[in-house]
Tab-separated table of C-alpha atoms in Angstrom:
chain	number	residue	atom	x	y	z
A	1	MET	CA	0.149	0.076	-0.005
A	2	SER	CA	1.138	3.530	-0.504
A	3	ASP	CA	2.101	5.754	2.289
A	4	GLN	CA	0.473	8.727	0.632
A	5	ARG	CA	-2.962	9.296	2.525
A	6	PRO	CA	-5.567	12.101	1.639
A	7	PRO	CA	-5.133	15.321	3.813
A	8	GLY	CA	-6.774	15.159	7.109
A	9	THR	CA	-6.783	11.446	7.533
A	10	PHE	CA	-4.761	9.130	9.731
A	11	LYS	CA	-4.245	5.267	9.422
A	12	VAL	CA	-5.772	3.134	12.408
A	13	GLY	CA	-5.175	-0.213	11.039
A	14	THR	CA	-5.848	-2.744	8.012
A	15	VAL	CA	-8.760	-4.588	7.099
A	16	ALA	CA	-9.046	-7.261	4.256
A	17	GLY	CA	-5.506	-6.042	2.903
A	18	SER	CA	-6.790	-2.223	3.001
A	19	ASP	CA	-5.650	0.670	4.760
A	20	VAL	CA	-8.354	1.727	7.268
A	21	LEU	CA	-8.104	5.750	7.408
A	22	VAL	CA	-10.158	7.949	10.022
A	23	SER	CA	-11.059	11.453	8.926
A	24	THR	CA	-10.488	14.450	11.571
A	25	SER	CA	-14.163	15.042	10.875
A	26	TRP	CA	-14.908	11.733	12.444
A	27	PHE	CA	-14.167	13.395	15.899
A	28	LEU	CA	-16.777	15.936	15.519
A	29	VAL	CA	-19.378	13.513	14.776
A	30	ALA	CA	-18.171	11.295	17.525
A	31	ALA	CA	-18.535	14.222	19.961
A	32	LEU	CA	-21.968	14.797	18.444
A	33	ILE	CA	-23.039	11.216	19.319
A	34	ALA	CA	-21.611	11.272	22.573
A	35	ILE	CA	-23.524	14.436	23.404
A	36	ILE	CA	-26.893	13.158	22.031
A	37	MET	CA	-26.440	9.730	23.955
A	38	ALA	CA	-25.519	11.169	27.181
A	39	PRO	CA	-29.098	11.964	28.579
A	40	LEU	CA	-29.974	8.263	27.439
A	41	VAL	CA	-26.690	7.001	29.171
A	42	GLU	CA	-28.097	9.094	32.296
A	43	GLN	CA	-31.643	7.527	32.247
A	44	VAL	CA	-30.345	3.969	32.268
A	45	GLN	CA	-27.379	4.375	34.365
A	46	PRO	CA	-27.983	7.303	36.756
A	47	GLY	CA	-25.104	9.245	38.580
A	48	LEU	CA	-22.163	8.546	36.070
A	49	GLY	CA	-21.531	12.096	36.086
A	50	ALA	CA	-19.023	13.205	33.104
A	51	LEU	CA	-18.575	9.490	32.435
A	52	LYS	CA	-21.808	9.511	30.551
A	53	TYR	CA	-19.873	11.274	27.807
A	54	VAL	CA	-17.358	8.503	27.958
A	55	ALA	CA	-20.118	6.114	27.693
A	56	GLY	CA	-21.619	8.198	24.533
A	57	LEU	CA	-18.175	8.313	22.882
A	58	ALA	CA	-17.667	4.200	23.340
A	59	PHE	CA	-21.111	3.939	21.387
A	60	ALA	CA	-19.695	6.095	18.767
A	61	VAL	CA	-16.857	3.957	18.232
A	62	LEU	CA	-19.074	0.551	18.479
A	63	LEU	CA	-21.328	2.324	15.765
A	64	TYR	CA	-18.217	3.100	13.661
A	65	GLY	CA	-17.225	-0.262	13.876
A	66	SER	CA	-20.619	-1.554	12.263
A	67	VAL	CA	-19.675	1.191	9.419
A	68	LEU	CA	-16.477	-0.577	8.885
A	69	LEU	CA	-17.935	-3.886	8.668
A	70	HIS	CA	-20.203	-2.316	5.959
A	71	GLU	CA	-17.246	-0.963	3.971
A	72	ALA	CA	-15.104	-3.897	4.406
A	73	SER	CA	-17.676	-5.916	2.677
A	74	HIS	CA	-17.593	-3.570	-0.373
A	75	ALA	CA	-13.941	-4.025	-0.123
A	76	ILE	CA	-13.919	-7.888	0.173
A	77	VAL	CA	-16.162	-8.430	-2.803
A	78	ALA	CA	-14.409	-5.841	-5.036
A	79	LYS	CA	-10.975	-7.796	-4.337
A	80	ARG	CA	-12.505	-11.162	-5.055
A	81	LEU	CA	-13.815	-9.643	-8.605
A	82	GLY	CA	-10.121	-8.543	-9.432
A	83	TYR	CA	-10.436	-4.775	-8.291
A	84	PRO	CA	-7.669	-3.534	-6.117
A	85	VAL	CA	-8.919	-1.397	-3.036
A	86	SER	CA	-6.391	1.245	-1.692
A	87	SER	CA	-8.102	2.324	1.359
A	88	ILE	CA	-11.264	2.586	3.554
A	89	THR	CA	-12.112	5.702	5.182
A	90	LEU	CA	-14.511	6.630	8.054
A	91	HIS	CA	-15.543	10.274	8.038
A	92	PHE	CA	-18.418	12.597	9.302
A	93	LEU	CA	-21.292	10.809	7.067
A	94	GLY	CA	-20.144	7.209	7.414
A	95	GLY	CA	-17.498	5.592	5.308
A	96	MET	CA	-16.193	5.288	1.780
A	97	THR	CA	-14.285	2.425	0.241
A	98	SER	CA	-11.688	3.572	-2.383
A	99	ILE	CA	-11.921	0.823	-5.098
A	100	GLU	CA	-9.476	1.480	-8.229
A	101	GLY	CA	-11.220	1.268	-11.510
A	102	GLU	CA	-14.772	1.054	-12.676
A	103	ALA	CA	-16.651	-2.106	-12.701
A	104	LYS	CA	-16.509	-4.091	-16.056
A	105	ARG	CA	-19.949	-5.723	-15.974
A	106	PRO	CA	-23.304	-4.978	-14.540
A	107	ARG	CA	-23.330	-7.802	-12.369
A	108	GLU	CA	-19.999	-6.875	-10.736
A	109	GLU	CA	-21.184	-3.360	-10.110
A	110	PHE	CA	-24.435	-4.761	-8.385
A	111	PHE	CA	-22.670	-7.430	-6.334
A	112	ILE	CA	-19.875	-4.733	-4.986
A	113	ALA	CA	-22.846	-2.185	-4.329
A	114	VAL	CA	-25.387	-4.512	-2.559
A	115	VAL	CA	-23.331	-6.397	0.066
A	116	GLY	CA	-22.869	-3.140	1.959
A	117	PRO	CA	-26.309	-2.285	2.858
A	118	LEU	CA	-27.007	-6.081	3.326
A	119	THR	CA	-24.223	-6.386	5.868
A	120	SER	CA	-25.543	-3.349	7.883
A	121	ILE	CA	-29.122	-4.949	7.686
A	122	ALA	CA	-27.431	-8.224	8.873
A	123	VAL	CA	-25.901	-6.571	11.726
A	124	GLY	CA	-29.093	-4.833	12.599
A	125	VAL	CA	-30.942	-8.047	12.615
A	126	ALA	CA	-28.339	-9.869	14.795
A	127	ALA	CA	-28.445	-7.061	17.266
A	128	LEU	CA	-32.432	-7.378	17.565
A	129	LEU	CA	-32.008	-11.246	18.143
A	130	LEU	CA	-29.779	-10.741	20.860
A	131	LEU	CA	-31.874	-8.178	22.770
A	132	PRO	CA	-33.921	-10.663	24.701
A	133	VAL	CA	-30.581	-12.039	26.214
A	134	THR	CA	-28.938	-8.781	26.642
A	135	PRO	CA	-28.822	-7.433	30.316
A	136	ASP	CA	-30.505	-4.188	31.148
A	137	GLY	CA	-28.310	-0.947	31.507
A	138	LEU	CA	-25.713	0.360	28.981
A	139	THR	CA	-25.266	-2.911	27.035
A	140	ARG	CA	-29.048	-3.167	26.205
A	141	LEU	CA	-28.971	0.706	25.310
A	142	ALA	CA	-25.753	0.055	23.080
A	143	MET	CA	-27.528	-3.143	21.418
A	144	GLU	CA	-30.781	-1.104	20.666
A	145	GLY	CA	-28.624	1.701	19.178
A	146	LEU	CA	-26.612	-0.696	17.252
A	147	ALA	CA	-29.779	-2.599	15.984
A	148	GLY	CA	-31.709	0.727	15.102
A	149	ALA	CA	-28.497	2.336	13.543
A	150	ASN	CA	-27.653	-0.516	11.375
A	151	LEU	CA	-31.199	-1.212	10.065
A	152	LEU	CA	-31.675	2.556	9.398
A	153	VAL	CA	-28.275	2.696	7.442
A	154	GLY	CA	-28.991	-0.357	5.276
A	155	VAL	CA	-32.511	0.544	4.409
A	156	LEU	CA	-31.672	3.926	3.638
A	157	ASN	CA	-28.380	2.965	1.599
A	158	LEU	CA	-30.776	1.099	-0.696
A	159	VAL	CA	-32.392	4.197	-1.809
A	160	PRO	CA	-31.872	4.248	-5.690
A	161	GLY	CA	-29.814	7.247	-6.100
A	162	LEU	CA	-26.021	8.019	-6.254
A	163	PRO	CA	-23.873	8.138	-4.508
A	164	LEU	CA	-25.498	5.761	-2.263
A	165	ASP	CA	-25.005	2.102	-2.776
A	166	GLY	CA	-28.984	1.498	-3.836
A	167	GLY	CA	-27.818	4.289	-6.457
A	168	ARG	CA	-25.214	1.759	-7.848
A	169	VAL	CA	-27.664	-1.012	-7.668
A	170	LEU	CA	-30.160	1.112	-10.052
A	171	LYS	CA	-26.965	2.221	-12.326
A	172	ALA	CA	-26.238	-1.682	-12.599
A	173	GLY	CA	-29.759	-2.406	-13.583
A	174	VAL	CA	-30.261	0.412	-16.122
A	175	TRP	CA	-26.817	-0.725	-17.442
A	176	GLY	CA	-27.758	-4.418	-17.909
A	177	ALA	CA	-30.894	-3.426	-19.345
A	178	THR	CA	-29.733	-0.892	-21.819
A	179	GLY	CA	-25.950	-1.831	-22.320
A	180	SER	CA	-24.897	1.629	-21.222
A	181	ILE	CA	-22.806	2.429	-18.065
A	182	VAL	CA	-23.339	6.107	-18.858
A	183	ARG	CA	-27.111	5.736	-19.265
A	184	GLY	CA	-27.209	3.759	-15.931
A	185	THR	CA	-25.031	6.587	-14.061
A	186	VAL	CA	-27.237	9.432	-15.308
A	187	VAL	CA	-30.408	7.623	-14.446
A	188	ALA	CA	-28.953	6.702	-10.797
A	189	GLY	CA	-27.644	10.256	-10.624
A	190	TRP	CA	-31.177	11.828	-11.164
A	191	GLY	CA	-32.206	9.374	-8.327
A	192	GLY	CA	-29.579	10.833	-6.083
A	193	ARG	CA	-30.578	14.366	-6.881
A	194	LEU	CA	-34.475	13.576	-6.249
A	195	ALA	CA	-33.349	11.957	-2.913
A	196	ALA	CA	-31.400	15.129	-1.959
A	197	VAL	CA	-34.607	17.273	-2.397
A	198	ALA	CA	-36.537	14.723	-0.231
A	199	VAL	CA	-34.152	15.067	2.652
A	200	LEU	CA	-34.019	18.772	2.374
A	201	ALA	CA	-37.909	18.956	2.341
A	202	TRP	CA	-37.967	16.372	5.156
A	203	PRO	CA	-37.708	18.778	8.280
A	204	VAL	CA	-40.973	20.535	6.955
A	205	ALA	CA	-42.903	17.347	6.676
A	206	GLN	CA	-41.346	16.043	10.010
A	207	GLU	CA	-44.130	17.504	12.407
A	208	SER	CA	-46.827	16.131	10.453
A	209	VAL	CA	-45.126	12.526	9.920
A	210	LEU	CA	-43.659	11.938	13.492
A	211	GLY	CA	-45.766	14.667	15.254
A	212	THR	CA	-42.460	16.338	16.560
A	213	PRO	CA	-41.496	19.860	15.386
A	214	PRO	CA	-38.100	20.313	13.842
A	215	ASP	CA	-35.336	22.148	15.597
A	216	VAL	CA	-32.469	23.909	13.919
A	217	ILE	CA	-30.098	20.786	14.034
A	218	ASP	CA	-32.646	18.940	12.042
A	219	PHE	CA	-32.674	21.706	9.427
A	220	VAL	CA	-28.684	21.726	9.163
A	221	LEU	CA	-28.339	17.878	9.027
A	222	ALA	CA	-30.749	17.939	6.351
A	223	PHE	CA	-29.063	20.784	4.491
A	224	VAL	CA	-25.453	18.627	5.003
A	225	VAL	CA	-26.883	15.575	3.969
A	226	ALA	CA	-28.918	16.935	0.856
A	227	ALA	CA	-25.803	18.721	-0.244
A	228	PHE	CA	-23.663	15.472	-0.027
A	229	LEU	CA	-26.222	13.666	-2.154
A	230	TRP	CA	-26.690	16.579	-4.657
A	231	SER	CA	-22.997	17.044	-5.056
A	232	GLY	CA	-22.162	13.256	-5.284
A	233	ALA	CA	-24.750	12.767	-7.749
A	234	THR	CA	-23.897	15.515	-9.954
A	235	ALA	CA	-19.949	14.391	-9.780
A	236	SER	CA	-21.227	10.710	-10.767
A	237	MET	CA	-22.999	12.223	-13.763
A	238	SER	CA	-20.411	14.644	-14.991
A	239	ALA	CA	-17.497	11.683	-14.784
A	240	ALA	CA	-20.112	9.327	-16.807
A	241	ARG	CA	-20.328	11.871	-19.668
A	242	LEU	CA	-16.751	12.203	-19.543
A	243	ARG	CA	-16.158	8.685	-19.721
A	244	SER	CA	-18.362	8.452	-22.715
A	245	ARG	CA	-15.768	10.446	-24.643
A	246	ILE	CA	-12.966	7.965	-23.760
A	247	PRO	CA	-13.821	5.610	-26.635
A	248	HIS	CA	-13.294	8.379	-29.213
A	249	LEU	CA	-9.679	8.673	-28.170
A	250	VAL	CA	-7.388	6.643	-31.120
A	251	ALA	CA	-3.561	6.795	-30.795
A	252	ARG	CA	-3.016	6.209	-34.776
A	253	ASP	CA	-5.415	9.379	-35.312
A	254	LEU	CA	-3.583	11.670	-32.971
A	255	ALA	CA	-0.170	10.745	-34.046
A	256	ARG	CA	2.081	13.568	-35.259
A	257	ARG	CA	4.938	12.822	-38.143
A	258	THR	CA	8.149	12.652	-36.818
A	259	LEU	CA	11.582	13.299	-37.994
A	260	ALA	CA	14.878	11.023	-37.129
A	261	VAL	CA	17.853	13.286	-36.703
A	262	PRO	CA	21.726	12.321	-35.371
A	263	ALA	CA	21.714	12.821	-31.613
A	264	ASP	CA	24.879	15.210	-32.226
A	265	LEU	CA	23.064	17.452	-34.736
A	266	PRO	CA	22.839	21.027	-33.604
A	267	LEU	CA	19.400	21.785	-32.451
A	268	SER	CA	18.626	24.714	-34.717
A	269	GLU	CA	19.244	22.455	-37.735
A	270	ALA	CA	17.040	19.827	-36.336
A	271	VAL	CA	14.255	22.272	-35.870
A	272	ARG	CA	14.845	23.485	-39.516
A	273	ARG	CA	14.828	19.988	-40.829
A	274	ALA	CA	11.569	19.328	-38.804
A	275	GLN	CA	9.561	22.606	-40.187
A	276	GLU	CA	10.752	21.635	-43.634
A	277	ALA	CA	9.303	18.122	-43.257
A	278	GLN	CA	6.272	19.385	-41.618
A	279	ALA	CA	6.954	17.100	-38.802
A	280	GLY	CA	5.478	17.487	-35.105
A	281	GLY	CA	8.126	15.603	-33.465
A	282	ILE	CA	11.684	14.866	-33.377
A	283	LEU	CA	13.711	11.593	-32.574
A	284	THR	CA	17.420	11.272	-31.879
A	285	THR	CA	19.287	8.251	-33.360
A	286	THR	CA	22.555	6.841	-33.223
A	287	THR	CA	25.092	6.648	-36.251
A	288	ASP	CA	23.731	3.043	-37.026
A	289	GLY	CA	20.119	4.391	-36.813
A	290	ARG	CA	19.133	3.361	-33.717
A	291	THR	CA	16.390	5.383	-31.992
A	292	THR	CA	17.541	6.725	-28.672
A	293	GLY	CA	15.821	9.809	-27.426
A	294	LEU	CA	12.331	11.815	-27.957
A	295	VAL	CA	12.674	15.645	-28.188
A	296	SER	CA	10.769	17.375	-25.557
A	297	GLU	CA	8.543	20.111	-27.091
A	298	ALA	CA	8.723	22.055	-23.613
A	299	ALA	CA	12.647	21.807	-23.263
A	300	LEU	CA	13.086	22.528	-26.961
A	301	LEU	CA	10.723	26.011	-26.512
A	302	ALA	CA	12.817	26.699	-23.226
A	303	THR	CA	16.078	26.761	-25.277
A	304	PRO	CA	16.680	30.416	-26.486
A	305	GLU	CA	17.192	30.429	-30.500
A	306	ASP	CA	20.702	31.914	-30.269
A	307	ARG	CA	21.719	29.003	-28.377
A	308	ARG	CA	20.222	26.298	-30.465
A	309	PRO	CA	23.213	26.086	-32.915
A	310	TRP	CA	25.365	25.381	-30.350
A	311	VAL	CA	24.026	22.607	-28.376
A	312	PRO	CA	23.269	19.190	-29.869
A	313	THR	CA	19.569	17.851	-30.153
A	314	SER	CA	20.138	15.070	-27.608
A	315	SER	CA	20.365	17.651	-24.786
A	316	VAL	CA	16.646	18.441	-25.112
A	317	ALA	CA	15.523	14.711	-25.793
A	318	ARG	CA	14.172	12.319	-23.167
A	319	THR	CA	15.581	8.723	-23.287
A	320	LEU	CA	12.890	6.281	-24.358
A	321	GLU	CA	11.978	4.249	-21.442
A	322	ALA	CA	9.595	1.233	-21.845
A	323	GLY	CA	6.626	3.102	-20.732
A	324	LEU	CA	7.379	5.974	-23.477
A	325	ARG	CA	6.957	3.375	-26.651
A	326	LEU	CA	3.158	2.749	-27.065
A	327	PRO	CA	1.578	0.494	-29.420
A	328	VAL	CA	-0.068	2.582	-32.228
A	329	GLY	CA	-2.916	0.763	-31.924
A	330	LEU	CA	-4.027	1.622	-28.495
A	331	ARG	CA	-7.432	3.522	-28.174
A	332	GLY	CA	-10.085	4.381	-25.449
A	333	GLU	CA	-9.409	3.409	-21.851
A	334	ASP	CA	-6.444	1.294	-22.939
A	335	LEU	CA	-4.740	4.368	-24.178
A	336	VAL	CA	-5.737	6.361	-20.944
A	337	ARG	CA	-4.243	3.730	-18.875
A	338	ALA	CA	-1.104	3.611	-20.818
A	339	LEU	CA	-0.505	7.400	-20.395
A	340	THR	CA	-1.339	6.958	-16.943
A	341	ARG	CA	1.139	4.596	-16.061
A	342	THR	CA	3.922	6.513	-17.174
A	343	PRO	CA	3.095	10.275	-17.221
A	344	ALA	CA	5.072	12.309	-19.755
A	345	ALA	CA	4.406	15.141	-22.516
A	346	GLU	CA	5.333	12.863	-25.448
A	347	TYR	CA	5.171	9.323	-26.419
A	348	LEU	CA	6.865	7.251	-29.396
A	349	LEU	CA	4.237	5.200	-31.010
A	350	VAL	CA	5.386	2.236	-32.735
A	351	GLU	CA	3.738	-0.763	-34.987
A	352	GLU	CA	3.746	-4.329	-34.081
A	353	ASP	CA	7.150	-4.873	-35.966
A	354	GLY	CA	8.697	-2.015	-33.986
A	355	SER	CA	8.844	0.456	-36.675
A	356	VAL	CA	8.166	3.960	-35.689
A	357	TYR	CA	4.824	5.252	-36.679
A	358	GLY	CA	4.857	8.751	-35.025
A	359	VAL	CA	4.858	10.712	-31.723
A	360	LEU	CA	1.649	11.220	-29.441
A	361	VAL	CA	1.739	14.373	-27.467
A	362	THR	CA	-0.320	14.579	-24.232
A	363	ALA	CA	-1.641	17.965	-25.085
A	364	ASP	CA	-3.241	16.677	-28.313
A	365	VAL	CA	-5.054	13.673	-26.334
A	366	ASP	CA	-6.392	16.457	-23.835
A	367	ARG	CA	-7.603	18.616	-26.650
A	368	ALA	CA	-9.257	15.667	-28.325
A	369	PHE	CA	-10.857	14.487	-25.027
A	370	ARG	CA	-12.262	18.219	-24.600
A	371	GLN	CA	-13.675	18.312	-28.121
A	372	ALA	CA	-15.196	14.775	-28.363
A	373	ASN	CA	-18.917	14.762	-28.224
A	374	ALA	CA	-18.785	18.479	-27.680
């Protein structure tokens, strides 16, 4: 695992081979849970004094332990299906499992998504079944809270809207029915937006449904949760639309013509020859014609024109590492993955027989990506 972690998080352990991170925002929600639970603790165990807040904090830890089970189930299923999981993060609104890569098939998306809510519901049901044999006092209070919280989390997570697990289940269903992951994501994204509007309106309807008038905390929590749902749904929809452009990226179509020059040729002469040949890339070669480097456009432009006659072309060329030689047949997600593995400004495109086809410039790929489907 990488030692790099998102800002504001720290590692507390490892579950299913994935780092477990805790966000600093967790301490805020833990304090809120402790404050909310303190009066209930006082009712079942009078006379604890300040220790009632410690008991409330212990319940927060127990509750987030069940959230960790929820997220760990996502991680385990994802790994079984071949998707690496970098970390599990516990934060203010629950947890998040960082799975690398998108699901390749609808059923994989379905299983990875649905297992989390089912785990929460299973924990809630188990806690309910243990209630008859749980002694009164703090233990029973904790068991009741664990049952109620997990059943609530499990059911609410099945709401069919992104970024909730139920949204991913809906996405998988639409994807399987239509064959389009983009359409599935957009439909589930709108489900998430509708859920956000419903959450925002809940405090207004709370009194008529529950008979309890809303207070300031109800409105604040509704706003925070609605903002989380709306932003998550919108981000998913935007990412899906961007993803739809990726198949239009074809390395062969984006290649620039190249010119091969001796490595010790003065840079000014290499530029002159490239302009004459209308080449968009320059390669350096040995005396026997073996390709050794690829001229960096940025390094070339940074070299003053009055110095170019006095420096060899090899001085602004990058050695051709393995990741800088790409098959010219790459396209779509395969092309994006290749560029991500070895970030660079230019790449050499080669045919199956190893012959040079041209140069691929990252800026050209970015431009094509923005223009595709525009």
